[in-house]
Amino acid sequence: MAKILFVITASDHWTLADGTRQPAGFWAEEALGPYQVFKKAGYEIATATPGGVPPTADALSLTPDFNGGEEGAERMRTTLREATELAQPLRIEDVRVDDYDAVFYPGGWGPMEDLPDNAESGKLLTEWLASGKPVSLVCHGPAALLATIGPDGTSPFTGYRLTGLSNAEEKQNGLADRAKWLLQDRLVNDLGADYREADPFTPHLEVDRTLFTGQNPGSATPLAQEVLKALS
């Protein structure tokens, strides 16, 4: 059976500039929407995290406020309980690219904590790009691309057109002025990406060769659908 790998943060917090730990994890919508898209299409799902640690869903992402009410929140919580593959991750270093058809990195504030400098994830992304298979990341997920920057300051993703959570969106989230750094800034200044953005919290995708990126939570399911088209 064809397989999709989800690489998910293992962090349950995001450390801010003043040392405060903002409770975090992965954003449920960004993992579970794509999860349902791929499962419905008949794909098997596997998960990997740093250290093989079972990932934590950000509690905020399971609340009525972010799911259109209590009914939506309960659906999200039920989907999370049923997505048992997400709770049984491999270690990133144990992943073999040949075993999968595509990789998907959900966002949330957690990836800002443990993926930008995760060497195993950076190596995996570099190998995936070289394989010609789809590489997909959404919202804060593209923070993982920072781990592909080599000692010379370049990355195989340098120059790629992409998106991710914008500075404007982080400001609306209320944490921009307390963050150590902002994702958009580092994708442009450190990775050397051709960053594109749409209006805050409107679905927006960028596809450049085999790199598929989405700007925000509402982009996650459309992004998975776009990856599915590429795999068809």
CSV table of N, CA and C in Angstrom, one decimal, residues 5 7 47-53 89-97 99-100 105 115 118-125 127-128:
chain,number,residue,atom,x,y,z
A,5,LEU,N,4.2,9.9,5.0
A,5,LEU,CA,4.9,10.1,6.3
A,5,LEU,C,4.5,11.5,6.8
A,7,VAL,N,5.8,14.1,9.6
A,7,VAL,CA,6.8,14.4,10.5
A,7,VAL,C,6.3,15.5,11.4
A,47,THR,N,4.0,8.0,11.1
A,47,THR,CA,4.4,9.3,11.8
A,47,THR,C,5.9,9.1,12.3
A,48,ALA,N,6.6,10.2,12.2
A,48,ALA,CA,7.9,10.3,12.9
A,48,ALA,C,8.0,11.6,13.6
A,49,THR,N,8.7,11.5,14.7
A,49,THR,CA,9.0,12.7,15.6
A,49,THR,C,10.4,12.7,16.0
A,50,PRO,N,11.0,13.8,16.5
A,50,PRO,CA,12.3,13.8,17.1
A,50,PRO,C,12.3,12.9,18.3
A,51,GLY,N,13.1,11.9,18.3
A,51,GLY,CA,13.2,11.0,19.4
A,51,GLY,C,12.2,9.9,19.5
A,52,GLY,N,11.2,9.9,18.5
A,52,GLY,CA,10.1,9.0,18.6
A,52,GLY,C,9.1,9.3,19.7
A,53,VAL,N,9.1,10.5,20.2
A,53,VAL,CA,8.2,10.9,21.3
A,53,VAL,C,6.8,11.1,20.7
A,89,PRO,N,4.8,7.1,16.8
A,89,PRO,CA,5.8,7.6,15.9
A,89,PRO,C,7.1,6.8,15.8
A,90,LEU,N,7.7,6.8,14.7
A,90,LEU,CA,9.1,6.4,14.5
A,90,LEU,C,10.0,7.5,15.0
A,91,ARG,N,11.3,7.2,15.2
A,91,ARG,CA,12.3,8.2,15.3
A,91,ARG,C,12.6,8.7,13.9
A,92,ILE,N,12.9,10.0,13.7
A,92,ILE,CA,13.1,10.5,12.4
A,92,ILE,C,14.3,9.8,11.7
A,93,GLU,N,15.3,9.5,12.5
A,93,GLU,CA,16.5,8.9,12.0
A,93,GLU,C,16.3,7.5,11.5
A,94,ASP,N,15.2,6.9,11.8
A,94,ASP,CA,14.9,5.5,11.4
A,94,ASP,C,14.0,5.5,10.1
A,95,VAL,N,13.7,6.6,9.6
A,95,VAL,CA,12.8,6.7,8.4
A,95,VAL,C,13.7,6.4,7.1
A,96,ARG,N,13.1,5.6,6.3
A,96,ARG,CA,13.7,5.4,4.9
A,96,ARG,C,12.8,6.0,3.9
A,97,VAL,N,13.4,7.0,3.2
A,97,VAL,CA,12.6,7.7,2.2
A,97,VAL,C,12.0,6.8,1.2
A,99,ASP,N,10.5,4.2,1.5
A,99,ASP,CA,9.3,3.5,2.0
A,99,ASP,C,8.0,4.3,1.8
A,100,TYR,N,8.2,5.6,1.4
A,100,TYR,CA,7.0,6.5,1.4
A,100,TYR,C,6.9,7.2,0.0
A,105,TYR,N,4.7,17.9,6.8
A,105,TYR,CA,5.0,18.5,8.1
A,105,TYR,C,3.9,19.4,8.5
A,115,LEU,N,12.3,21.8,15.6
A,115,LEU,CA,12.6,21.4,14.2
A,115,LEU,C,13.6,22.3,13.5
A,118,ASN,N,17.0,20.6,14.1
A,118,ASN,CA,17.0,19.2,14.2
A,118,ASN,C,17.7,18.6,13.0
A,119,ALA,N,19.0,18.1,13.2
A,119,ALA,CA,19.8,17.7,12.1
A,119,ALA,C,19.2,16.5,11.4
A,120,GLU,N,18.6,15.6,12.1
A,120,GLU,CA,18.0,14.4,11.4
A,120,GLU,C,16.8,14.8,10.5
A,121,SER,N,16.0,15.7,11.0
A,121,SER,CA,14.9,16.2,10.1
A,121,SER,C,15.5,16.9,8.9
A,122,GLY,N,16.5,17.8,9.1
A,122,GLY,CA,17.2,18.5,8.0
A,122,GLY,C,17.7,17.5,7.0
A,123,LYS,N,18.3,16.4,7.4
A,123,LYS,CA,18.9,15.4,6.5
A,123,LYS,C,17.8,14.7,5.8
A,124,LEU,N,16.7,14.4,6.5
A,124,LEU,CA,15.5,13.8,5.8
A,124,LEU,C,14.9,14.7,4.7
A,125,LEU,N,14.8,15.9,5.0
A,125,LEU,CA,14.2,16.9,4.0
A,125,LEU,C,15.1,17.0,2.8
A,127,GLU,N,17.2,14.7,1.7
A,127,GLU,CA,17.1,13.4,0.9
A,127,GLU,C,15.8,13.4,0.2
A,128,TRP,N,14.7,13.9,0.8
A,128,TRP,CA,13.4,13.8,0.2
A,128,TRP,C,13.4,14.7,-1.1
